[in-house]
XYZ file of N, CA and C in Angstrom:
765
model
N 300.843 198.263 139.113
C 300.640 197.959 137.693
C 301.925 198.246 136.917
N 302.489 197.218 135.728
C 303.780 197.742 135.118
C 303.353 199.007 134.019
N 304.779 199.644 134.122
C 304.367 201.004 133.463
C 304.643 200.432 131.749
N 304.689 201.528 131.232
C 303.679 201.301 129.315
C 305.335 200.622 128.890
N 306.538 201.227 129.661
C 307.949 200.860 128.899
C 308.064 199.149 129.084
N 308.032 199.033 130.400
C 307.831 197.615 130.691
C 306.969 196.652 130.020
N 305.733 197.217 129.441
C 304.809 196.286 129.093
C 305.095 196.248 128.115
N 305.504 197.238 127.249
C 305.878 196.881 125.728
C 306.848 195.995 125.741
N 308.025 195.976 126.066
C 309.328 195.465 126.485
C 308.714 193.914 126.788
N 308.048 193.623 127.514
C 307.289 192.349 127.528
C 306.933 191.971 126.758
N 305.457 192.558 125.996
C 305.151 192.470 124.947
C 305.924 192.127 123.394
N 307.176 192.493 123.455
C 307.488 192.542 122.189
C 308.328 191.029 122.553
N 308.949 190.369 123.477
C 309.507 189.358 124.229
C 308.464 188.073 124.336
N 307.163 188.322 123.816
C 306.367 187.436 124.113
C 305.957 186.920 122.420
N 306.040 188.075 121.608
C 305.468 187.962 120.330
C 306.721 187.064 119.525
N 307.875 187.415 120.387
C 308.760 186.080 119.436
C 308.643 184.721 119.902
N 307.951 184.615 120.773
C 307.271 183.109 120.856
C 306.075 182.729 119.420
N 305.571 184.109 119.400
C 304.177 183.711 118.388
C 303.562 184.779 118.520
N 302.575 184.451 117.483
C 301.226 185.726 117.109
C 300.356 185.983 118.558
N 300.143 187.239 118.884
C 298.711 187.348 119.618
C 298.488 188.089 119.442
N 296.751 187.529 120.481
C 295.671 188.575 120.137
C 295.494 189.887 121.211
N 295.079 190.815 120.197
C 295.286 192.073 121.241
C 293.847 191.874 122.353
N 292.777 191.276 122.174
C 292.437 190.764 123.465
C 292.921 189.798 124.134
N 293.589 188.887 124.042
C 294.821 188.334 124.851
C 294.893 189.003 125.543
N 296.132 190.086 125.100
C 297.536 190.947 125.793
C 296.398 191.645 127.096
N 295.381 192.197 126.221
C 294.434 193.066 127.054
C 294.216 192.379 128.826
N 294.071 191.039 128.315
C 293.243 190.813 129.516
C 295.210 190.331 130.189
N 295.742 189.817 129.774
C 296.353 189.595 130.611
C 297.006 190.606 131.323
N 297.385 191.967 130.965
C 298.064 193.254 131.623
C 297.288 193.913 132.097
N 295.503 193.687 132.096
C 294.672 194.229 132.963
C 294.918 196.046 132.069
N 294.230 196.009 131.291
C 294.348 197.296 130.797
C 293.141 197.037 129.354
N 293.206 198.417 128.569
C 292.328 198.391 127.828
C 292.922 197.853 126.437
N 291.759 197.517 125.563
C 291.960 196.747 124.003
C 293.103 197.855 123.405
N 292.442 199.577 123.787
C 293.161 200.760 122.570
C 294.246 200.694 123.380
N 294.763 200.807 124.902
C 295.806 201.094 125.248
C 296.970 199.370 124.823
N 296.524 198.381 124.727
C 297.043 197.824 124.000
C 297.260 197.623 122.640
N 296.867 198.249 121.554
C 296.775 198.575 119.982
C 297.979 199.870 120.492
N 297.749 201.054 120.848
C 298.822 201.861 121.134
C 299.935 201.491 121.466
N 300.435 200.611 122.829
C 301.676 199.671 122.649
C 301.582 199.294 121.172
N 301.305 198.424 120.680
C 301.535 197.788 119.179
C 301.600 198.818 118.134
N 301.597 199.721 118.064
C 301.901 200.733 117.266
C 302.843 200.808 117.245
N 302.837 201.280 118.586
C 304.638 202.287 118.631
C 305.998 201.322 119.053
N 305.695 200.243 119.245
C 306.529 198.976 118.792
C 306.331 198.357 116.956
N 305.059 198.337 116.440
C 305.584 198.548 115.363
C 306.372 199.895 114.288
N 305.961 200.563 114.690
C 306.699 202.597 114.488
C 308.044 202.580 114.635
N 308.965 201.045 115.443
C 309.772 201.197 116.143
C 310.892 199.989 114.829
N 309.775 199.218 113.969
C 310.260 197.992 113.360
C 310.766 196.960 114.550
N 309.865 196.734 115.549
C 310.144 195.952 116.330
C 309.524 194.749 116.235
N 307.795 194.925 115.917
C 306.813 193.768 115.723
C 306.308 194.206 114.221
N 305.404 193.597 113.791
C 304.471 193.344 112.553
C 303.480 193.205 113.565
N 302.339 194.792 112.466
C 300.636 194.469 112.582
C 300.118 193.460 112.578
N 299.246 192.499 112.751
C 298.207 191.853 111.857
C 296.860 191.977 112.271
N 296.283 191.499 111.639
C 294.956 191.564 111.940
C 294.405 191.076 113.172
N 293.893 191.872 114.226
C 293.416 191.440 115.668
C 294.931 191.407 116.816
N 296.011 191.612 116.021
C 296.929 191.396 117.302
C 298.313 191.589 116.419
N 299.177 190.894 116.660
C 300.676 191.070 116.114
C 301.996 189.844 116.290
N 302.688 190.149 115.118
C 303.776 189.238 115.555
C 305.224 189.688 115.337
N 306.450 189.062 115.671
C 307.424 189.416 116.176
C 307.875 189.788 114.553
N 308.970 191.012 114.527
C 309.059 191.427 113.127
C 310.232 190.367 112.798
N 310.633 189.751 114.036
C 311.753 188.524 113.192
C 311.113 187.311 112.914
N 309.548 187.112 113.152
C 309.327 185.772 112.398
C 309.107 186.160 111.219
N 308.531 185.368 110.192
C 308.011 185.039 109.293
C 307.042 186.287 108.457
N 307.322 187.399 107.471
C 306.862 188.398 107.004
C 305.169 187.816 107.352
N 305.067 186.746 106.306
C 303.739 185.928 106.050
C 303.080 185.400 106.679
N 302.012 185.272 106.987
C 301.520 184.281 107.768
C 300.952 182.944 107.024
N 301.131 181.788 107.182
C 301.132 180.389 106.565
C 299.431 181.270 106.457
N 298.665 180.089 104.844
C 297.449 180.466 104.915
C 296.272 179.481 106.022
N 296.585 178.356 106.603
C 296.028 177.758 107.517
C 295.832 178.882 109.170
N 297.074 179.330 109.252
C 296.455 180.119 110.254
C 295.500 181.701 110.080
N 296.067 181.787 108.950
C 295.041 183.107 108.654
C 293.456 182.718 108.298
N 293.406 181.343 107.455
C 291.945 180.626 107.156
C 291.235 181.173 108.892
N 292.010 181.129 109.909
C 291.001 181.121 110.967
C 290.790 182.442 111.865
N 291.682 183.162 110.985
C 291.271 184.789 111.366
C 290.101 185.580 110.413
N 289.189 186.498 111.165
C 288.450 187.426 110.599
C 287.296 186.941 109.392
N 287.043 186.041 110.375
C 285.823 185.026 109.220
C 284.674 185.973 108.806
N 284.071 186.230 109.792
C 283.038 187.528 109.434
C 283.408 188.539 108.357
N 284.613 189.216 109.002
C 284.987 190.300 108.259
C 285.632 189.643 106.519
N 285.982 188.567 106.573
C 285.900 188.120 105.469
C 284.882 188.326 104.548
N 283.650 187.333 105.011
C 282.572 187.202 104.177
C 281.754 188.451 103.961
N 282.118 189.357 105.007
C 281.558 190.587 104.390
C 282.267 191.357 103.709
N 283.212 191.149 103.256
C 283.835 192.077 102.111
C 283.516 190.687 100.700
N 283.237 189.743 100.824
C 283.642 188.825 99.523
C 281.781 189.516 99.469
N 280.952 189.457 100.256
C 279.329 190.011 99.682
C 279.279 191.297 99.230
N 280.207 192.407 99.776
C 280.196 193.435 98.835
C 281.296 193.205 97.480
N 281.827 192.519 97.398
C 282.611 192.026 96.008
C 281.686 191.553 95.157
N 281.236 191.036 95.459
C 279.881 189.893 94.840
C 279.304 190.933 93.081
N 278.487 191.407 93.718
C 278.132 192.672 92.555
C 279.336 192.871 91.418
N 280.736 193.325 91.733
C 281.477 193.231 91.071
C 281.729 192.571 89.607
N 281.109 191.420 90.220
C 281.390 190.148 89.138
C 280.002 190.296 88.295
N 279.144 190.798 88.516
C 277.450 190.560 88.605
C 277.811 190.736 86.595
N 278.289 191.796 86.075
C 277.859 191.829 84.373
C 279.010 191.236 83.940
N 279.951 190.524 84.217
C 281.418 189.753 84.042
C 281.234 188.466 83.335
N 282.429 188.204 82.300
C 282.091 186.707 82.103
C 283.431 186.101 82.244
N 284.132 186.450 82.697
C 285.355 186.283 82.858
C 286.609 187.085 83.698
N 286.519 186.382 85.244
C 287.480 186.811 86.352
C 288.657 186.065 86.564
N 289.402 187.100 87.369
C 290.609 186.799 87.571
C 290.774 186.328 88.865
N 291.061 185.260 89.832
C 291.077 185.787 91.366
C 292.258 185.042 91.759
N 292.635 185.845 93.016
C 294.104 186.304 93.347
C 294.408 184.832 94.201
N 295.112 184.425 94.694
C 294.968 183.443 95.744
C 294.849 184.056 96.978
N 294.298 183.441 98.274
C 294.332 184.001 99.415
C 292.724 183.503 100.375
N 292.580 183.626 101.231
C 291.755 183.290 102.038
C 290.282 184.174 101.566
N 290.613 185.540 101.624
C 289.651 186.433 101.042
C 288.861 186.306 100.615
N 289.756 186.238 99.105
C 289.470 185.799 97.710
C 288.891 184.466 97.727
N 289.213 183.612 98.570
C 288.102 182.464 98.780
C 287.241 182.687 98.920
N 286.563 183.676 100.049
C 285.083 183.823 100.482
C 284.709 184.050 99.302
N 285.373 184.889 98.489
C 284.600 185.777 97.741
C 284.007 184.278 96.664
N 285.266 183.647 96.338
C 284.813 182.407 95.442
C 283.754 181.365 95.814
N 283.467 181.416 96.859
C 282.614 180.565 97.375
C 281.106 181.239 97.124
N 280.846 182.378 97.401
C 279.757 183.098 96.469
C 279.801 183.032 94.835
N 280.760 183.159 94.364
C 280.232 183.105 92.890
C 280.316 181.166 92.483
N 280.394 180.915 93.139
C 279.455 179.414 92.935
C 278.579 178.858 93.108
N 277.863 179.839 94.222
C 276.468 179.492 93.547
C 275.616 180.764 92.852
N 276.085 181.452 92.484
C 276.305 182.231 91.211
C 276.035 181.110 89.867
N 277.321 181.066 89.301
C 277.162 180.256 87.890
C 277.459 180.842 87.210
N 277.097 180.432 86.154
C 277.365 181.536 84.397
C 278.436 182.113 84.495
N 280.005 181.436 84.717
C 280.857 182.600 84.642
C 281.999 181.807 84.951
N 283.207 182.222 83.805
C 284.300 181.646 83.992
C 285.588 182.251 84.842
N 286.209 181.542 85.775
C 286.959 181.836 86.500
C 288.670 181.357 86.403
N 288.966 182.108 86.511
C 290.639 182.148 86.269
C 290.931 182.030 87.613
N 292.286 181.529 88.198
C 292.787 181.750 89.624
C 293.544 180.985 89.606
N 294.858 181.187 90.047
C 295.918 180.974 90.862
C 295.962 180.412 91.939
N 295.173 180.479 92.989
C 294.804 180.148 94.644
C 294.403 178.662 94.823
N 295.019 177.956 95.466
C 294.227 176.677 95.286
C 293.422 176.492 96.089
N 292.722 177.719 97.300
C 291.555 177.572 97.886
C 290.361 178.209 97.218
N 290.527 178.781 96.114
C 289.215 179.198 94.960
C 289.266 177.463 94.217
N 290.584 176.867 93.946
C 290.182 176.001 93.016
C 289.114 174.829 93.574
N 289.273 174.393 95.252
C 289.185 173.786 95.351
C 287.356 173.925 95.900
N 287.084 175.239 95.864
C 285.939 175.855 95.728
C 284.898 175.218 94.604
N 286.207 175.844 93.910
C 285.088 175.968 92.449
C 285.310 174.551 91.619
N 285.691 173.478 91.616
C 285.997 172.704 90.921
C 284.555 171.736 90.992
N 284.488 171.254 89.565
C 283.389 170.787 89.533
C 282.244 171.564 89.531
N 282.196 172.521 90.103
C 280.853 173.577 90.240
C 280.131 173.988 88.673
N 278.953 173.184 89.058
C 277.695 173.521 87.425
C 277.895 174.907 87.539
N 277.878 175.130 85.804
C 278.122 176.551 85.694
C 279.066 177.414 86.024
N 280.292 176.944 86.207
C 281.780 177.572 86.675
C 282.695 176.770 85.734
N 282.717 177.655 85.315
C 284.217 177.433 84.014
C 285.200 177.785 84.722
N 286.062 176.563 85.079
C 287.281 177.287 86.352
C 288.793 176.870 85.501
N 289.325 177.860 85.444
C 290.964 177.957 84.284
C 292.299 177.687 85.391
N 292.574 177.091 85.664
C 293.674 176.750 86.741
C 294.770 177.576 86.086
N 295.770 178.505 86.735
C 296.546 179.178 86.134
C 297.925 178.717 86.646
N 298.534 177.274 86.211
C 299.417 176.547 86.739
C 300.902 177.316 87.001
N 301.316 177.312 87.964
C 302.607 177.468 88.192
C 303.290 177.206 89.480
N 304.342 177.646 90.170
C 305.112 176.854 91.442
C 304.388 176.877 92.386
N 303.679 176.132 93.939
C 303.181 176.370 94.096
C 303.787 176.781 95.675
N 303.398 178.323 96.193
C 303.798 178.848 97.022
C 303.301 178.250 98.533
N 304.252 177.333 99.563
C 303.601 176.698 100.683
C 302.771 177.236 101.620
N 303.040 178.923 101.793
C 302.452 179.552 102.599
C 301.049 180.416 102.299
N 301.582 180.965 100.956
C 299.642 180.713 101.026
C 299.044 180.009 99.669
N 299.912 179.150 99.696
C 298.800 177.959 98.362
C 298.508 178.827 97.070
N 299.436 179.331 96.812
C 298.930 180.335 95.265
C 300.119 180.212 94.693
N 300.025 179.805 93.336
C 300.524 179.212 92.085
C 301.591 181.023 91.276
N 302.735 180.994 91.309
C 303.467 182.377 91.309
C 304.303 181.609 89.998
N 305.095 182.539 89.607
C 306.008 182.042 88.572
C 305.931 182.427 86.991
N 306.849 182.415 85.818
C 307.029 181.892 84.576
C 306.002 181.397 83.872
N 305.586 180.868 84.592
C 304.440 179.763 84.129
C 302.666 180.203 84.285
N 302.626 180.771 85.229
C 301.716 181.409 85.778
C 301.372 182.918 85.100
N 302.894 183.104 84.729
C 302.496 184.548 84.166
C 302.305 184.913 82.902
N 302.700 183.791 82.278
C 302.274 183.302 80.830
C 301.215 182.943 80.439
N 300.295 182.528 81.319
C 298.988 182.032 81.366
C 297.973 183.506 81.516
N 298.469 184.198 82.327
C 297.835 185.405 82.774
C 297.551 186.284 81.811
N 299.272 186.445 80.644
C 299.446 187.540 79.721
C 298.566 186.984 78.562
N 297.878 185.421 78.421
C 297.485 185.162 77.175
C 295.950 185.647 77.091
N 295.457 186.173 78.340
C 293.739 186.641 78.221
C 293.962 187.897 78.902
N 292.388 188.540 78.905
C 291.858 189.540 79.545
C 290.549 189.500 80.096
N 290.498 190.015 81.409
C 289.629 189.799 82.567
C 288.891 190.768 82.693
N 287.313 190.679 82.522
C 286.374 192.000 82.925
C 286.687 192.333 84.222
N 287.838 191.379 85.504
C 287.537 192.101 86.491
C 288.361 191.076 87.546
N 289.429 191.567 87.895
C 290.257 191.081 88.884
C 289.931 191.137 90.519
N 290.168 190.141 91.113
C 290.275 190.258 92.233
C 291.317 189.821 93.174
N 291.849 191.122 93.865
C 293.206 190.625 94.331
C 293.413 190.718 96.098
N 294.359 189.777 96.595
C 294.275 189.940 98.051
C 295.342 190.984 98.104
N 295.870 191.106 99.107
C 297.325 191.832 99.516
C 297.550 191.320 100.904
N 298.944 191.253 101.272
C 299.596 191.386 102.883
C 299.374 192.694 103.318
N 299.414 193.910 102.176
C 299.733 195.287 102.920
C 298.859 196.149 101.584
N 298.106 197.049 101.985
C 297.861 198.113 100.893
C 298.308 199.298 101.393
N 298.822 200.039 100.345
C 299.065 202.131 100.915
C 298.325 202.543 99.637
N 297.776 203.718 99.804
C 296.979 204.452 99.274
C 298.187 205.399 98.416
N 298.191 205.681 97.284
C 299.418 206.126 96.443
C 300.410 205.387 96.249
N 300.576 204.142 96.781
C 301.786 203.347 96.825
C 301.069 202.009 95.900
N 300.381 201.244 96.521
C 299.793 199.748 96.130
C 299.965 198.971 96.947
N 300.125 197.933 95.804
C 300.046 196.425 96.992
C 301.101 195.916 97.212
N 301.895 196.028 98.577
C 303.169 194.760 99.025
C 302.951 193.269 99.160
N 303.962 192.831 99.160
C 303.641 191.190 99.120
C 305.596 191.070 100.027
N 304.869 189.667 100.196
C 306.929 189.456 101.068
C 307.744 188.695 99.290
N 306.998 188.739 98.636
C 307.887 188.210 97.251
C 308.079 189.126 96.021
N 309.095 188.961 95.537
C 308.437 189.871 93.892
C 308.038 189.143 92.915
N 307.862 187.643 93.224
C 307.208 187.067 92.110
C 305.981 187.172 92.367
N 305.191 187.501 93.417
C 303.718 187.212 94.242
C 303.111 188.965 93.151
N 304.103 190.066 93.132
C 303.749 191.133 92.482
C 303.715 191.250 91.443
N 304.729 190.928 90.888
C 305.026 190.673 89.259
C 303.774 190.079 89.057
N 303.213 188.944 89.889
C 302.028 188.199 89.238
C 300.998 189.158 89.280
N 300.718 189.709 90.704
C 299.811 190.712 90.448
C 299.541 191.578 89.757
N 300.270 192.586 89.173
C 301.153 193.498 88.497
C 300.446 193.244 87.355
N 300.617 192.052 86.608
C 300.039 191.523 85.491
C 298.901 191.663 85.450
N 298.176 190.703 86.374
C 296.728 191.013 86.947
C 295.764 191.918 86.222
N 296.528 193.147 87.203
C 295.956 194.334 86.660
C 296.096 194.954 85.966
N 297.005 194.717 85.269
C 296.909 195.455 83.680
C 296.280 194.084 82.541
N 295.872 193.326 82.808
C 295.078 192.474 81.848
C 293.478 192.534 81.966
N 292.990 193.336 83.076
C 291.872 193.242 83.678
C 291.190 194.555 83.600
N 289.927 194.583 83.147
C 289.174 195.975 82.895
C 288.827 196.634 84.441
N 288.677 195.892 85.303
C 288.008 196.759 86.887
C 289.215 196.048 87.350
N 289.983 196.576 88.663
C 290.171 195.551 89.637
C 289.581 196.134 91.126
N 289.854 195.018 91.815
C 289.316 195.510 93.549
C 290.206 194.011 94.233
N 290.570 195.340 95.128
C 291.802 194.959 96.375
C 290.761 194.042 97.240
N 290.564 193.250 97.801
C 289.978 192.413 99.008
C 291.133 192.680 99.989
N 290.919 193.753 101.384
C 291.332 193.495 102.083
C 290.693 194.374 103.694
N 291.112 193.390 104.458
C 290.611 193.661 105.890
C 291.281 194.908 106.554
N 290.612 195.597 107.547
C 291.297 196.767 107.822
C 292.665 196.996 108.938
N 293.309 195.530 108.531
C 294.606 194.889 109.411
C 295.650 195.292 108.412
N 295.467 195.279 107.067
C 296.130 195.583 106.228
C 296.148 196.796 105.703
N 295.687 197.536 106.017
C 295.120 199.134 105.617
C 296.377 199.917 105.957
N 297.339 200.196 105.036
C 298.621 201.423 105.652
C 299.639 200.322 105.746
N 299.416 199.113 105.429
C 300.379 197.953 106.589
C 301.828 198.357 104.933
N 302.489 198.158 105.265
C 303.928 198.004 104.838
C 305.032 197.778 105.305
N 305.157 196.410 105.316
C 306.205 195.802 105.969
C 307.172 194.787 104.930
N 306.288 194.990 103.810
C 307.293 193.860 102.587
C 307.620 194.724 101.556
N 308.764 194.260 101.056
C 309.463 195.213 100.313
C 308.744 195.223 98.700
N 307.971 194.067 98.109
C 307.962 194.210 96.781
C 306.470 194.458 96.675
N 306.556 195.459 95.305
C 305.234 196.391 95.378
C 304.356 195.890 93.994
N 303.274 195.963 93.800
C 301.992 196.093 92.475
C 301.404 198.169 93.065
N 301.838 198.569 91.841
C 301.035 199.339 91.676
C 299.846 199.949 90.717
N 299.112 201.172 90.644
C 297.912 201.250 90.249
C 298.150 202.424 89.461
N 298.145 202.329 88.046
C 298.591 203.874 87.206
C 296.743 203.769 86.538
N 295.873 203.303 86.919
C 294.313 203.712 86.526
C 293.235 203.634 88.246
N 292.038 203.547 87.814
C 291.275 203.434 88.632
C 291.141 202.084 89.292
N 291.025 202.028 90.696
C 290.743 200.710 91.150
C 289.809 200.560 92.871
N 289.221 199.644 92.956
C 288.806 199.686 94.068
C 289.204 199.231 95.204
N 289.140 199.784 96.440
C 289.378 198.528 97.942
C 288.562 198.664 98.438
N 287.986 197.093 98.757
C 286.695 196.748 99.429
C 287.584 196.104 100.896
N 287.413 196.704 101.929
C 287.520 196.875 103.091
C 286.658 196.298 104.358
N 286.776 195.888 105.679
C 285.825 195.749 106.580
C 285.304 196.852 107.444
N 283.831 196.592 108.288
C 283.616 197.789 108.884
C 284.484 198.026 110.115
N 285.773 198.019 110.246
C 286.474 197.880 111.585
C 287.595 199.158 111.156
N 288.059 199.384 109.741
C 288.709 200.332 109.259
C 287.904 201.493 109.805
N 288.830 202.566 110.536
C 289.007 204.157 110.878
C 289.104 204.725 109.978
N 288.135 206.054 110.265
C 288.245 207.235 109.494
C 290.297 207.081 109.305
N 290.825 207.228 110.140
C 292.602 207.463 110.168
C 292.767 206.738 108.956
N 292.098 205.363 109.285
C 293.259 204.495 107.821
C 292.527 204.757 106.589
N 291.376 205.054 106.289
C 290.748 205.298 105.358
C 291.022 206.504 104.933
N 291.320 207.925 105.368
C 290.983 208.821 105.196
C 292.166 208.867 103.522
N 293.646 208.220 103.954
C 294.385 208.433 102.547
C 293.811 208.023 101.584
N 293.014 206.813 101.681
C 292.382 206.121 100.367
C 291.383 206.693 100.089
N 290.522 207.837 100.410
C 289.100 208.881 99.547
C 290.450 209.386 99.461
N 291.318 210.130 99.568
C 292.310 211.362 98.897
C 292.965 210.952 97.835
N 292.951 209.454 97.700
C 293.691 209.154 96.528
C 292.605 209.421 95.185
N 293.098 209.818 93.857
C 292.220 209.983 92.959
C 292.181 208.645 92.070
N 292.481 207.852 92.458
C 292.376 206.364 91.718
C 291.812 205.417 92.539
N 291.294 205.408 93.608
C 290.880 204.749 94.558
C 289.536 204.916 94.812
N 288.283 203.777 94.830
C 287.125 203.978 95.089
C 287.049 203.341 96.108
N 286.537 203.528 97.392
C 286.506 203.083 98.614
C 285.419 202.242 99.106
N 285.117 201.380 99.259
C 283.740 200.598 99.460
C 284.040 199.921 100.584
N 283.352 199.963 101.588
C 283.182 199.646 103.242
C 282.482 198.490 103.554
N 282.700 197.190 103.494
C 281.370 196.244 104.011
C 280.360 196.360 105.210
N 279.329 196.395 105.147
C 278.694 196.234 106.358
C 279.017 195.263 106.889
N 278.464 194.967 108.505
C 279.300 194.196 109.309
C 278.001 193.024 109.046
C-alpha cells in the first residue's frame, strides 16, 4: 500500500487536473473517507490545495468555483438549510438575497410563499422568482459576474444603499467566526458589506465545506448580531468557534 507522503504527493498532482471527490480518492487508494479528509487537510494547512465541499481542488486553479458546477453539489444539504431559513423571512416584507446557489434554494421556497418583496442580485433567485404571483422581485442591476451569475458593482451598490431590508440573506465562499465573510473579490464584499448594514437580521447560508474555509483575501464583516444557518454534516470542531462568538447565532439544519 503507498505510504500517507506518497499519497498526498499524488493527490495534490491529481487535483491540478480538477476537483474531486473525497469518495473518489477513497475508493481509489483503498483507504478510508477520514483518512482521506486528513490528507486534504494537511495539504490544505500546507496552501497546497483548496477545501471544498465533499472533496478539493488544486490551490492554483480557480479560487471560485463557476456556479454551474457547484448548482450540482450538496443538493440536500442545500435545501435543508434554505427550510431552516424559511422562518426567517416568515414576519418580513422586504428581503435582500445574496446571489449564489444557496440562496436559490432558499428563493425557491419563498415563492410559493408570496406576500413579499424581494431584492437580489443573483440571477438564479431572479430567474426563480420572476413572474411569481405575489413576489415583488427588485432586480438590483449591475456587472454581471460569469462565475457565479451575481450582479457586483457601482451600480448595484447604489441600488442597495437606496432601501432597507427586514432581513438579508447572504451566501459566502468562506465564513470564520470573529472574522466574516471572504469572497475571491472585493467588489463581491463591498456588496455584501452593504447588505448588512442596510438590513435589520442577517443570516449567512452556508454548508459545512465553508465553515473556517479562508482562502480569499477580501472580507464582509459583522460589528452586530447575525446568524449562520449551516448543514447537519458541520463538527462540533468547526462549530465550536461560532457558539464562542458573541454575535453569532448558530442554527443547524436537520438533514
Amino acid at each position: 500500500m503507498m505510504n500517507g507522503a506518497a499519497r498526498r504527493r499524488e493527490i495534490r498532482d491529481l487535483l491540478r487536473v480538477g476537483p474531486i471527490a473525497v469518495a473518489e480518492l477513497s475508493e481509489r487508494y483503498n483507504v478510508s473517507e477520514s483518512t482521506i479528509r486528513r490528507d486534504l487537510a494537511r495539504l490544505s494547512e500546507s496552501g497546497e490545495i483548496v477545501r471544498t465541499y465533499g472533496g478539493a481542488l488544486s490551490s492554483g486553479t480557480a479560487e471560485e468555483q463557476p456556479l454551474r458546477e457547484r448548482e450540482q453539489l450538496a443538493g440536500a444539504e442545500k435545501a435543508a438549510i434554505a427550510r431552516t431559513a424559511e422562518p426567517h423571512a416568515a414576519e418580513c416584507r422586504l428581503v435582500l438575497l445574496d446571489a449564489g446557489t444557496t440562496v436559490g434554494a432558499l428563493a425557491g421556497r419563498l415563492a410559493a410563499r408570496g406576500g413579499l418583496t424581494v431584492a437580489t442580485t443573483g440571477l438564479t433567485s431572479i430567474n426563480i422568482l420572476a413572474g411569481v404571483p405575489g413576489i415583488e422581485l427588485i432586480v438590483l442591476g449591475g456587472t454581471v459576474r460569469q462565475l457565479s451569475l451575481g450582479m457586483v458593482g457601482p451600480l448595484a451598490e447604489s441600488a442597495v444603499s437606496r432601501l432597507t431590508a427586514d432581513a438579508a440573506f447572504l451566501g459566502a465562499d468562506g465564513v470564520v467566526a470573529g472574522r466574516g465573510i471572504c469572497e475571491a473579490r472585493p467588489e463581491q464584499t463591498a456588496l455584501k458589506q452593504l447588505m448588512i448594514d442596510r438590513s435589520r437580521e442577517v443570516c449567512v447560508l452556508a454548508d459545512s465545506g465553508k465553515l473556517g474555509r479562508a482562502n480569499s483575501h477580501w472580507w464582509a464583516t459583522f460589528d452586530r448580531r447575525w446568524t449562520l444557518i449551516t448543514d447537519a454534516s458541520a463538527t462540533e470542531e468547526q462549530l465550536r468557534p461560532f457558539h464562542a462568538d458573541p454575535l453569532c447565532t448558530v442554527e443547524v439544519a436537520a438533514p
